[in-house]
mmCIF file of C-alpha atoms in Angstrom:
data_model
loop_
_atom_site.group_PDB
_atom_site.id
_atom_site.type_symbol
_atom_site.label_atom_id
_atom_site.label_comp_id
_atom_site.label_asym_id
_atom_site.label_seq_id
_atom_site.Cartn_x
_atom_site.Cartn_y
_atom_site.Cartn_z
ATOM 1 C CA UNK A 1492 30.757 22.193 -4.752
ATOM 2 C CA UNK A 1493 33.038 25.031 -3.781
ATOM 3 C CA UNK A 1494 30.253 26.747 -1.923
ATOM 4 C CA UNK A 1495 29.226 23.559 -0.113
ATOM 5 C CA UNK A 1496 32.879 22.788 0.671
ATOM 6 C CA UNK A 1497 33.356 26.293 2.057
ATOM 7 C CA UNK A 1498 30.322 25.841 4.321
ATOM 8 C CA UNK A 1499 31.632 22.484 5.538
ATOM 9 C CA UNK A 1500 35.026 24.012 6.268
ATOM 10 C CA UNK A 1501 33.468 26.825 8.301
ATOM 11 C CA UNK A 1502 31.315 24.385 10.266
ATOM 12 C CA UNK A 1503 34.324 22.147 10.883
ATOM 13 C CA UNK A 1504 36.368 25.146 12.015
ATOM 14 C CA UNK A 1505 33.594 26.169 14.426
ATOM 15 C CA UNK A 1506 33.405 22.647 15.882
ATOM 16 C CA UNK A 1507 37.192 22.460 16.296
ATOM 17 C CA UNK A 1508 37.248 25.861 18.026
ATOM 18 C CA UNK A 1509 34.452 24.795 20.391
ATOM 19 C CA UNK A 1510 36.362 21.619 21.297
ATOM 20 C CA UNK A 1511 39.516 23.704 21.800
ATOM 21 C CA UNK A 1512 37.724 26.034 24.263
ATOM 22 C CA UNK A 1513 36.312 23.001 26.090
ATOM 23 C CA UNK A 1514 39.756 21.359 26.273
ATOM 24 C CA UNK A 1515 41.405 24.564 27.581
ATOM 25 C CA UNK A 1516 38.734 24.987 30.271
ATOM 26 C CA UNK A 1517 38.918 21.319 31.353
ATOM 27 C CA UNK A 1518 42.722 21.463 31.521
ATOM 28 C CA UNK A 1519 42.825 24.679 33.574
ATOM 29 C CA UNK A 1520 39.970 23.661 35.895
ATOM 30 C CA UNK A 1521 41.631 20.276 36.390
ATOM 31 C CA UNK A 1522 45.005 21.961 37.069
ATOM 32 C CA UNK A 1523 43.619 24.459 39.622
ATOM 33 C CA UNK A 1524 41.756 21.741 41.563
ATOM 34 C CA UNK A 1525 44.739 19.373 41.714
ATOM 35 C CA UNK A 1526 47.171 22.244 42.450
ATOM 36 C CA UNK A 1527 45.013 23.520 45.329
ATOM 37 C CA UNK A 1528 44.759 19.985 46.704
ATOM 38 C CA UNK A 1529 48.557 19.634 46.481
ATOM 39 C CA UNK A 1530 49.164 22.895 48.401
ATOM 40 C CA UNK A 1531 46.526 22.375 51.096
ATOM 41 C CA UNK A 1532 46.841 18.627 51.769
ATOM 42 C CA UNK A 1533 48.884 17.797 54.876
ATOM 43 C CA UNK A 1534 50.380 14.755 53.128
ATOM 44 C CA UNK A 1535 51.667 16.793 50.152
ATOM 45 C CA UNK A 1536 52.898 20.424 50.286
ATOM 46 C CA UNK A 1537 51.330 20.722 53.749
ATOM 47 C CA UNK A 1538 50.182 24.357 53.823
ATOM 48 C CA UNK A 1539 46.654 24.012 55.292
ATOM 49 C CA UNK A 1540 45.648 27.673 55.136
ATOM 50 C CA UNK A 1541 42.669 27.900 52.744
ATOM 51 C CA UNK A 1542 41.760 31.520 53.598
ATOM 52 C CA UNK A 1543 45.351 32.658 52.953
ATOM 53 C CA UNK A 1544 45.479 30.732 49.654
ATOM 54 C CA UNK A 1545 42.187 32.257 48.512
ATOM 55 C CA UNK A 1546 43.422 35.734 49.491
ATOM 56 C CA UNK A 1547 46.606 35.202 47.468
ATOM 57 C CA UNK A 1548 44.455 34.258 44.450
ATOM 58 C CA UNK A 1549 42.205 37.311 44.896
ATOM 59 C CA UNK A 1550 45.187 39.684 45.361
ATOM 60 C CA UNK A 1551 46.855 38.352 42.215
ATOM 61 C CA UNK A 1552 43.636 38.450 40.154
ATOM 62 C CA UNK A 1553 42.680 41.941 41.371
ATOM 63 C CA UNK A 1554 46.170 43.313 40.586
ATOM 64 C CA UNK A 1555 46.173 41.818 37.076
ATOM 65 C CA UNK A 1556 42.619 43.033 36.401
ATOM 66 C CA UNK A 1557 43.490 46.588 37.508
ATOM 67 C CA UNK A 1558 46.613 46.582 35.304
ATOM 68 C CA UNK A 1559 44.692 45.265 32.276
ATOM 69 C CA UNK A 1560 41.918 47.859 32.677
ATOM 70 C CA UNK A 1561 43.645 50.951 34.062
ATOM 71 C CA UNK A 1562 47.193 50.675 32.646
ATOM 72 C CA UNK A 1563 47.056 48.597 29.450
ATOM 73 C CA UNK A 1564 43.421 49.553 28.577
ATOM 74 C CA UNK A 1565 42.842 45.956 27.465
ATOM 75 C CA UNK A 1566 39.112 46.210 28.237
ATOM 76 C CA UNK A 1567 36.850 49.105 29.124
ATOM 77 C CA UNK A 1568 35.547 49.229 32.710
ATOM 78 C CA UNK A 1569 31.777 48.927 33.091
ATOM 79 C CA UNK A 1570 30.165 52.134 34.342
ATOM 80 C CA UNK A 1571 28.607 51.313 37.694
ATOM 81 C CA UNK A 1572 27.060 53.585 40.309
ATOM 82 C CA UNK A 1573 27.932 53.345 44.013
ATOM 83 C CA UNK A 1574 24.371 52.183 44.720
ATOM 84 C CA UNK A 1575 24.597 49.293 42.225
ATOM 85 C CA UNK A 1576 28.036 48.332 43.549
ATOM 86 C CA UNK A 1577 26.892 48.236 47.184
ATOM 87 C CA UNK A 1578 23.592 46.466 46.487
ATOM 88 C CA UNK A 1579 24.784 44.052 43.773
ATOM 89 C CA UNK A 1580 28.547 43.506 43.667
ATOM 90 C CA UNK A 1581 29.170 43.513 47.446
ATOM 91 C CA UNK A 1582 26.650 40.689 48.205
ATOM 92 C CA UNK A 1583 27.987 38.669 45.253
ATOM 93 C CA UNK A 1584 31.557 39.250 46.473
ATOM 94 C CA UNK A 1585 30.617 38.089 49.972
ATOM 95 C CA UNK A 1586 29.021 34.889 48.631
ATOM 96 C CA UNK A 1587 31.996 34.248 46.326
ATOM 97 C CA UNK A 1588 34.509 34.651 49.169
ATOM 98 C CA UNK A 1589 32.561 32.204 51.364
ATOM 99 C CA UNK A 1590 32.239 29.707 48.485
ATOM 100 C CA UNK A 1591 35.992 29.791 47.713
ATOM 101 C CA UNK A 1592 36.998 29.650 51.389
ATOM 102 C CA UNK A 1593 34.831 26.606 52.152
ATOM 103 C CA UNK A 1594 35.599 24.746 48.905
ATOM 104 C CA UNK A 1595 39.357 25.174 49.422
ATOM 105 C CA UNK A 1596 38.999 24.119 53.070
ATOM 106 C CA UNK A 1597 37.292 20.882 51.993
ATOM 107 C CA UNK A 1598 40.509 19.743 50.216
ATOM 108 C CA UNK A 1599 42.179 19.362 53.618
ATOM 109 C CA UNK A 1600 39.632 16.753 54.722
ATOM 110 C CA UNK A 1601 38.264 15.046 51.591
ATOM 111 C CA UNK A 1602 39.651 13.321 48.510
ATOM 112 C CA UNK A 1603 39.498 15.035 45.112
ATOM 113 C CA UNK A 1604 37.223 12.289 43.763
ATOM 114 C CA UNK A 1605 34.678 12.592 46.579
ATOM 115 C CA UNK A 1606 34.602 16.403 46.318
ATOM 116 C CA UNK A 1607 33.726 16.100 42.611
ATOM 117 C CA UNK A 1608 30.925 13.697 43.521
ATOM 118 C CA UNK A 1609 29.521 16.186 46.045
ATOM 119 C CA UNK A 1610 29.708 18.946 43.413
ATOM 120 C CA UNK A 1611 27.098 17.031 41.416
ATOM 121 C CA UNK A 1612 24.604 18.629 43.838
ATOM 122 C CA UNK A 1613 25.151 22.051 42.213
ATOM 123 C CA UNK A 1614 22.094 21.801 39.859
ATOM 124 C CA UNK A 1615 19.980 20.753 42.864
ATOM 125 C CA UNK A 1616 21.129 23.788 44.865
ATOM 126 C CA UNK A 1617 20.739 26.240 41.953
ATOM 127 C CA UNK A 1618 17.241 24.971 41.104
ATOM 128 C CA UNK A 1619 16.067 24.894 44.748
ATOM 129 C CA UNK A 1620 17.359 28.417 45.484
ATOM 130 C CA UNK A 1621 15.917 29.637 42.164
ATOM 131 C CA UNK A 1622 12.476 28.287 43.177
ATOM 132 C CA UNK A 1623 12.751 29.843 46.668
ATOM 133 C CA UNK A 1624 13.684 33.237 45.188
ATOM 134 C CA UNK A 1625 11.017 32.850 42.456
ATOM 135 C CA UNK A 1626 13.510 32.852 39.569
ATOM 136 C CA UNK A 1627 12.552 29.279 38.612
ATOM 137 C CA UNK A 1628 9.060 27.809 38.369
ATOM 138 C CA UNK A 1629 8.415 24.658 40.413
ATOM 139 C CA UNK A 1630 7.995 21.556 38.219
ATOM 140 C CA UNK A 1631 7.336 18.143 39.740
ATOM 141 C CA UNK A 1632 9.365 16.262 37.079
ATOM 142 C CA UNK A 1633 12.370 18.594 37.583
ATOM 143 C CA UNK A 1634 12.146 18.186 41.357
ATOM 144 C CA UNK A 1635 11.988 14.382 40.930
ATOM 145 C CA UNK A 1636 15.184 14.627 38.870
ATOM 146 C CA UNK A 1637 16.804 16.742 41.624
ATOM 147 C CA UNK A 1638 15.847 14.081 44.186
ATOM 148 C CA UNK A 1639 17.438 11.350 42.019
ATOM 149 C CA UNK A 1640 20.699 13.364 41.873
ATOM 150 C CA UNK A 1641 20.602 13.818 45.662
ATOM 151 C CA UNK A 1642 20.000 10.084 46.218
ATOM 152 C CA UNK A 1643 22.953 9.264 43.937
ATOM 153 C CA UNK A 1644 25.260 11.619 45.855
ATOM 154 C CA UNK A 1645 23.955 10.147 49.126
ATOM 155 C CA UNK A 1646 24.877 6.622 47.962
ATOM 156 C CA UNK A 1647 28.333 7.870 46.879
ATOM 157 C CA UNK A 1648 28.796 9.428 50.343
ATOM 158 C CA UNK A 1649 27.720 6.172 51.995
ATOM 159 C CA UNK A 1650 30.403 4.287 50.054
ATOM 160 C CA UNK A 1651 33.175 6.837 50.720
ATOM 161 C CA UNK A 1652 36.193 5.173 52.352
ATOM 162 C CA UNK A 1653 37.581 8.431 53.820
ATOM 163 C CA UNK A 1654 34.310 10.041 54.867
ATOM 164 C CA UNK A 1655 34.837 13.118 57.027
ATOM 165 C CA UNK A 1656 31.729 14.861 58.411
ATOM 166 C CA UNK A 1657 33.390 18.279 58.765
ATOM 167 C CA UNK A 1658 34.776 18.091 55.222
ATOM 168 C CA UNK A 1659 31.319 17.212 53.834
ATOM 169 C CA UNK A 1660 29.739 20.134 55.741
ATOM 170 C CA UNK A 1661 32.369 22.493 54.288
ATOM 171 C CA UNK A 1662 31.828 21.277 50.724
ATOM 172 C CA UNK A 1663 28.023 21.369 50.981
ATOM 173 C CA UNK A 1664 28.316 24.912 52.374
ATOM 174 C CA UNK A 1665 30.513 25.860 49.402
ATOM 175 C CA UNK A 1666 27.915 24.418 46.979
ATOM 176 C CA UNK A 1667 25.101 26.340 48.719
ATOM 177 C CA UNK A 1668 26.985 29.669 48.654
ATOM 178 C CA UNK A 1669 28.086 29.206 45.024
ATOM 179 C CA UNK A 1670 24.541 28.329 43.916
ATOM 180 C CA UNK A 1671 23.185 31.408 45.732
ATOM 181 C CA UNK A 1672 25.867 33.539 44.059
ATOM 182 C CA UNK A 1673 24.853 32.296 40.593
ATOM 183 C CA UNK A 1674 21.171 33.058 41.252
ATOM 184 C CA UNK A 1675 22.058 36.464 42.729
ATOM 185 C CA UNK A 1676 24.084 37.340 39.613
ATOM 186 C CA UNK A 1677 20.971 36.658 37.555
ATOM 187 C CA UNK A 1678 18.771 38.732 39.885
ATOM 188 C CA UNK A 1679 21.076 41.644 40.733
ATOM 189 C CA UNK A 1680 23.178 42.173 37.623
ATOM 190 C CA UNK A 1681 21.278 40.687 34.668
ATOM 191 C CA UNK A 1682 18.035 42.398 35.719
ATOM 192 C CA UNK A 1683 19.900 45.735 35.664
ATOM 193 C CA UNK A 1684 21.361 45.012 32.225
ATOM 194 C CA UNK A 1685 24.935 44.799 33.538
ATOM 195 C CA UNK A 1686 27.199 42.222 31.906
ATOM 196 C CA UNK A 1687 30.688 41.579 33.257
ATOM 197 C CA UNK A 1688 33.440 39.612 31.522
ATOM 198 C CA UNK A 1689 35.998 37.844 33.786
ATOM 199 C CA UNK A 1690 38.441 40.783 33.806
ATOM 200 C CA UNK A 1691 35.809 43.381 34.780
ATOM 201 C CA UNK A 1692 34.278 40.843 37.190
ATOM 202 C CA UNK A 1693 37.618 40.418 38.952
ATOM 203 C CA UNK A 1694 38.187 44.180 38.849
ATOM 204 C CA UNK A 1695 35.010 44.737 40.880
ATOM 205 C CA UNK A 1696 34.612 41.468 42.817
ATOM 206 C CA UNK A 1697 38.194 40.446 43.773
ATOM 207 C CA UNK A 1698 38.930 43.467 46.043
ATOM 208 C CA UNK A 1699 35.534 42.927 47.665
ATOM 209 C CA UNK A 1700 36.361 39.237 48.297
ATOM 210 C CA UNK A 1701 39.736 40.231 49.707
ATOM 211 C CA UNK A 1702 38.079 42.598 52.180
ATOM 212 C CA UNK A 1703 35.586 39.952 53.346
ATOM 213 C CA UNK A 1704 38.252 37.229 53.665
ATOM 214 C CA UNK A 1705 40.547 39.450 55.713
ATOM 215 C CA UNK A 1706 38.060 39.388 58.622
ATOM 216 C CA UNK A 1707 38.169 35.611 59.342
ATOM 217 C CA UNK A 1708 41.858 35.513 58.310
ATOM 218 C CA UNK A 1709 42.867 37.927 61.119
ATOM 219 C CA UNK A 1710 41.250 35.696 63.754
ATOM 220 C CA UNK A 1711 41.717 32.177 62.291
ATOM 221 C CA UNK A 1712 44.950 31.947 60.267
ATOM 222 C CA UNK A 1713 47.044 35.033 60.953
ATOM 223 C CA UNK A 1714 47.949 34.027 64.567
ATOM 224 C CA UNK A 1715 49.047 30.548 63.380
ATOM 225 C CA UNK A 1716 51.073 31.922 60.449
ATOM 226 C CA UNK A 1717 52.710 34.470 62.761
ATOM 227 C CA UNK A 1718 53.938 31.718 65.064
ATOM 228 C CA UNK A 1719 55.205 29.436 62.263
ATOM 229 C CA UNK A 1720 58.500 31.210 61.595
ATOM 230 C CA UNK A 1721 59.708 28.280 59.445
ATOM 231 C CA UNK A 1722 57.365 29.254 56.593
ATOM 232 C CA UNK A 1723 58.852 31.146 53.630
ATOM 233 C CA UNK A 1724 56.639 32.400 50.818
ATOM 234 C CA UNK A 1725 57.352 30.291 47.716
ATOM 235 C CA UNK A 1726 56.861 32.673 44.782
ATOM 236 C CA UNK A 1727 57.084 29.859 42.210
ATOM 237 C CA UNK A 1728 54.402 27.674 43.828
ATOM 238 C CA UNK A 1729 51.969 30.451 44.780
ATOM 239 C CA UNK A 1730 52.696 32.543 41.678
ATOM 240 C CA UNK A 1731 51.984 29.731 39.211
ATOM 241 C CA UNK A 1732 48.975 28.595 41.272
ATOM 242 C CA UNK A 1733 47.505 32.127 41.167
ATOM 243 C CA UNK A 1734 48.262 32.448 37.451
ATOM 244 C CA UNK A 1735 46.331 29.215 36.812
ATOM 245 C CA UNK A 1736 43.371 30.588 38.827
ATOM 246 C CA UNK A 1737 43.392 33.803 36.759
ATOM 247 C CA UNK A 1738 43.680 31.880 33.476
ATOM 248 C CA UNK A 1739 40.720 29.717 34.528
ATOM 249 C CA UNK A 1740 38.543 32.846 34.803
ATOM 250 C CA UNK A 1741 39.491 33.825 31.250
ATOM 251 C CA UNK A 1742 38.817 30.270 30.038
ATOM 252 C CA UNK A 1743 35.314 30.402 31.543
ATOM 253 C CA UNK A 1744 34.660 33.611 29.567
ATOM 254 C CA UNK A 1745 35.944 32.016 26.360
ATOM 255 C CA UNK A 1746 33.914 28.850 26.838
ATOM 256 C CA UNK A 1747 30.615 30.527 27.771
ATOM 257 C CA UNK A 1748 31.107 33.457 25.383
ATOM 258 C CA UNK A 1749 32.007 31.361 22.341
ATOM 259 C CA UNK A 1750 29.758 28.365 23.076
ATOM 260 C CA UNK A 1751 27.214 28.430 25.936
ATOM 261 C CA UNK A 1752 26.806 27.909 29.686
ATOM 262 C CA UNK A 1753 25.210 24.546 28.876
ATOM 263 C CA UNK A 1754 28.387 23.450 27.062
ATOM 264 C CA UNK A 1755 30.336 24.279 30.223
ATOM 265 C CA UNK A 1756 27.930 22.142 32.290
ATOM 266 C CA UNK A 1757 28.431 19.169 29.957
ATOM 267 C CA UNK A 1758 32.219 19.737 29.895
ATOM 268 C CA UNK A 1759 32.114 19.871 33.699
ATOM 269 C CA UNK A 1760 30.767 16.321 33.831
ATOM 270 C CA UNK A 1761 33.654 15.122 31.612
ATOM 271 C CA UNK A 1762 36.120 16.981 33.861
ATOM 272 C CA UNK A 1763 34.629 15.344 36.975
ATOM 273 C CA UNK A 1764 35.104 11.835 35.550
ATOM 274 C CA UNK A 1765 38.702 12.688 34.574
ATOM 275 C CA UNK A 1766 39.399 13.994 38.100
ATOM 276 C CA UNK A 1767 37.919 10.865 39.667
ATOM 277 C CA UNK A 1768 40.117 8.703 37.420
ATOM 278 C CA UNK A 1769 43.183 10.852 38.210
ATOM 279 C CA UNK A 1770 42.439 10.817 41.946
ATOM 280 C CA UNK A 1771 42.189 7.011 41.908
ATOM 281 C CA UNK A 1772 45.162 6.249 39.619
ATOM 282 C CA UNK A 1773 47.729 8.966 40.476
ATOM 283 C CA UNK A 1774 46.900 10.369 43.928
ATOM 284 C CA UNK A 1775 45.875 6.833 45.004
ATOM 285 C CA UNK A 1776 42.598 7.907 46.614
ATOM 286 C CA UNK A 1777 40.278 5.004 47.372
ATOM 287 C CA UNK A 1778 37.282 4.896 45.023
ATOM 288 C CA UNK A 1779 34.807 2.152 45.958
ATOM 289 C CA UNK A 1780 32.210 0.449 43.705
ATOM 290 C CA UNK A 1781 29.454 2.060 45.833
ATOM 291 C CA UNK A 1782 31.091 5.461 45.173
ATOM 292 C CA UNK A 1783 30.950 4.869 41.434
ATOM 293 C CA UNK A 1784 27.404 3.477 41.495
ATOM 294 C CA UNK A 1785 26.123 6.478 43.476
ATOM 295 C CA UNK A 1786 27.954 9.004 41.323
ATOM 296 C CA UNK A 1787 26.795 7.163 38.183
ATOM 297 C CA UNK A 1788 23.186 7.607 39.345
ATOM 298 C CA UNK A 1789 23.808 11.302 40.084
ATOM 299 C CA UNK A 1790 25.560 11.641 36.704
ATOM 300 C CA UNK A 1791 22.479 10.299 34.889
ATOM 301 C CA UNK A 1792 20.337 12.846 36.736
ATOM 302 C CA UNK A 1793 22.691 15.694 35.817
ATOM 303 C CA UNK A 1794 22.829 14.482 32.178
ATOM 304 C CA UNK A 1795 19.014 14.438 32.025
ATOM 305 C CA UNK A 1796 18.898 17.930 33.571
ATOM 306 C CA UNK A 1797 21.340 19.239 30.939
ATOM 307 C CA UNK A 1798 19.313 17.514 28.189
ATOM 308 C CA UNK A 1799 16.079 19.114 29.455
ATOM 309 C CA UNK A 1800 17.804 22.519 29.566
ATOM 310 C CA UNK A 1801 19.018 22.038 25.972
ATOM 311 C CA UNK A 1802 15.517 21.126 24.779
ATOM 312 C CA UNK A 1803 14.069 24.166 26.564
ATOM 313 C CA UNK A 1804 16.679 26.418 24.928
ATOM 314 C CA UNK A 1805 15.920 24.925 21.486
ATOM 315 C CA UNK A 1806 12.170 25.420 22.018
ATOM 316 C CA UNK A 1807 12.745 29.012 23.127
ATOM 317 C CA UNK A 1808 14.967 29.688 20.112
ATOM 318 C CA UNK A 1809 12.382 28.133 17.752
ATOM 319 C CA UNK A 1810 9.622 30.245 19.339
ATOM 320 C CA UNK A 1811 11.760 33.365 18.935
ATOM 321 C CA UNK A 1812 12.403 32.597 15.250
ATOM 322 C CA UNK A 1813 8.702 31.912 14.652
ATOM 323 C CA UNK A 1814 7.812 35.226 16.313
ATOM 324 C CA UNK A 1815 10.360 37.063 14.172
ATOM 325 C CA UNK A 1816 8.959 35.371 11.039
ATOM 326 C CA UNK A 1817 5.402 36.388 12.028
ATOM 327 C CA UNK A 1818 6.508 39.984 12.616
ATOM 328 C CA UNK A 1819 8.295 40.044 9.232
ATOM 329 C CA UNK A 1820 5.204 38.598 7.509
ATOM 330 C CA UNK A 1821 3.046 41.215 9.252
ATOM 331 C CA UNK A 1822 5.298 44.021 8.034
ATOM 332 C CA UNK A 1823 5.203 42.684 4.448
ATOM 333 C CA UNK A 1824 1.414 42.412 4.582
ATOM 334 C CA UNK A 1825 1.120 45.965 5.897
ATOM 335 C CA UNK A 1826 3.415 47.123 3.095
ATOM 336 C CA UNK A 1827 1.307 45.402 0.439
ATOM 337 C CA UNK A 1828 -1.929 46.780 1.920
ATOM 338 C CA UNK A 1829 -0.351 50.239 1.921
ATOM 339 C CA UNK A 1830 0.596 49.864 -1.750
ATOM 340 C CA UNK A 1831 -2.953 48.706 -2.556
ATOM 341 C CA UNK A 1832 -4.504 51.667 -0.747
ATOM 342 C CA UNK A 1833 -2.171 54.075 -2.552
ATOM 343 C CA UNK A 1834 -3.151 52.624 -5.940
ATOM 344 C CA UNK A 1835 -6.860 52.788 -5.052
ATOM 345 C CA UNK A 1836 -6.567 56.440 -3.987
ATOM 346 C CA UNK A 1837 -4.691 57.212 -7.209
ATOM 347 C CA UNK A 1838 -7.418 55.606 -9.297
ATOM 348 C CA UNK A 1839 -10.164 57.507 -7.418
ATOM 349 C CA UNK A 1840 -8.308 60.786 -7.894
ATOM 350 C CA UNK A 1841 -7.868 60.055 -11.595
ATOM 351 C CA UNK A 1842 -11.588 59.194 -11.843
ATOM 352 C CA UNK A 1843 -12.674 62.428 -10.184
ATOM 353 C CA UNK A 1844 -10.322 64.474 -12.329
#
């Protein structure tokens, strides 16, 4: 009983820890999205400078990452050659900066709820780009599922009360760049055997993002900020906002590292529904029945996609275990044959002697 009870306790502890990681990630992701909306929206804090906000985040994250690695030695930096940095990290940094810039810009024009509905297109973008770059194999049933998600998002867009074409273009651009970044990470870093945790990722990627963002910032936002002499940098607002963004990166590492990327996908769906409910009840965004029907259809497609991914992972794991068992059986058989041959040789020697 004691042994069984101990096993149950360990399983229960593991489940509780997994739920804790999920809850932390949902809370921080939720907080960053709502906080960014609050800062950028003209009806709230009214600071519509998405490039500047993203640069503040990247400056804060890069500074903390450098301190944690170089000063406090919290984690060891990954050894990386100049060639790998230029060919792998720089393109990923460029894509990340574009994704963050466009996604933050979308908050100026669209409601939080509608942005979450558009984000349901992420699996469609990742799969499509993966097929184009030959990292995913084309499957007709998977593509049919992607089409169903797209149709659902299209219906949600049709029912959107505050539809803004420019805002939709910005958000779709952000989804496309983020999906490309995820595929490029798999191609450029994973293929080279390089694994980065959030701190080392920010150490290498954040300064790169900052450099890329500074180019449009000089021409787009700097002249406007220079003329608006009434603006004073609020260290409390921007400091806590940046701290939340940094904490979110750590939460992603905890969630994926201690559970799986699939768990984060499933948790993301829960977070999206919570944000839609919050947007409707607290921010008072208009959510129409057509919105909900369309997103519900997209949600079913995403849920099926996650289920299919889970089944594929289980099948792969089962195949791996079966292969390991076959290899172990082969080694045992070879060992027994070796013992038999040794005995036979011994008997022959004894016979000849």
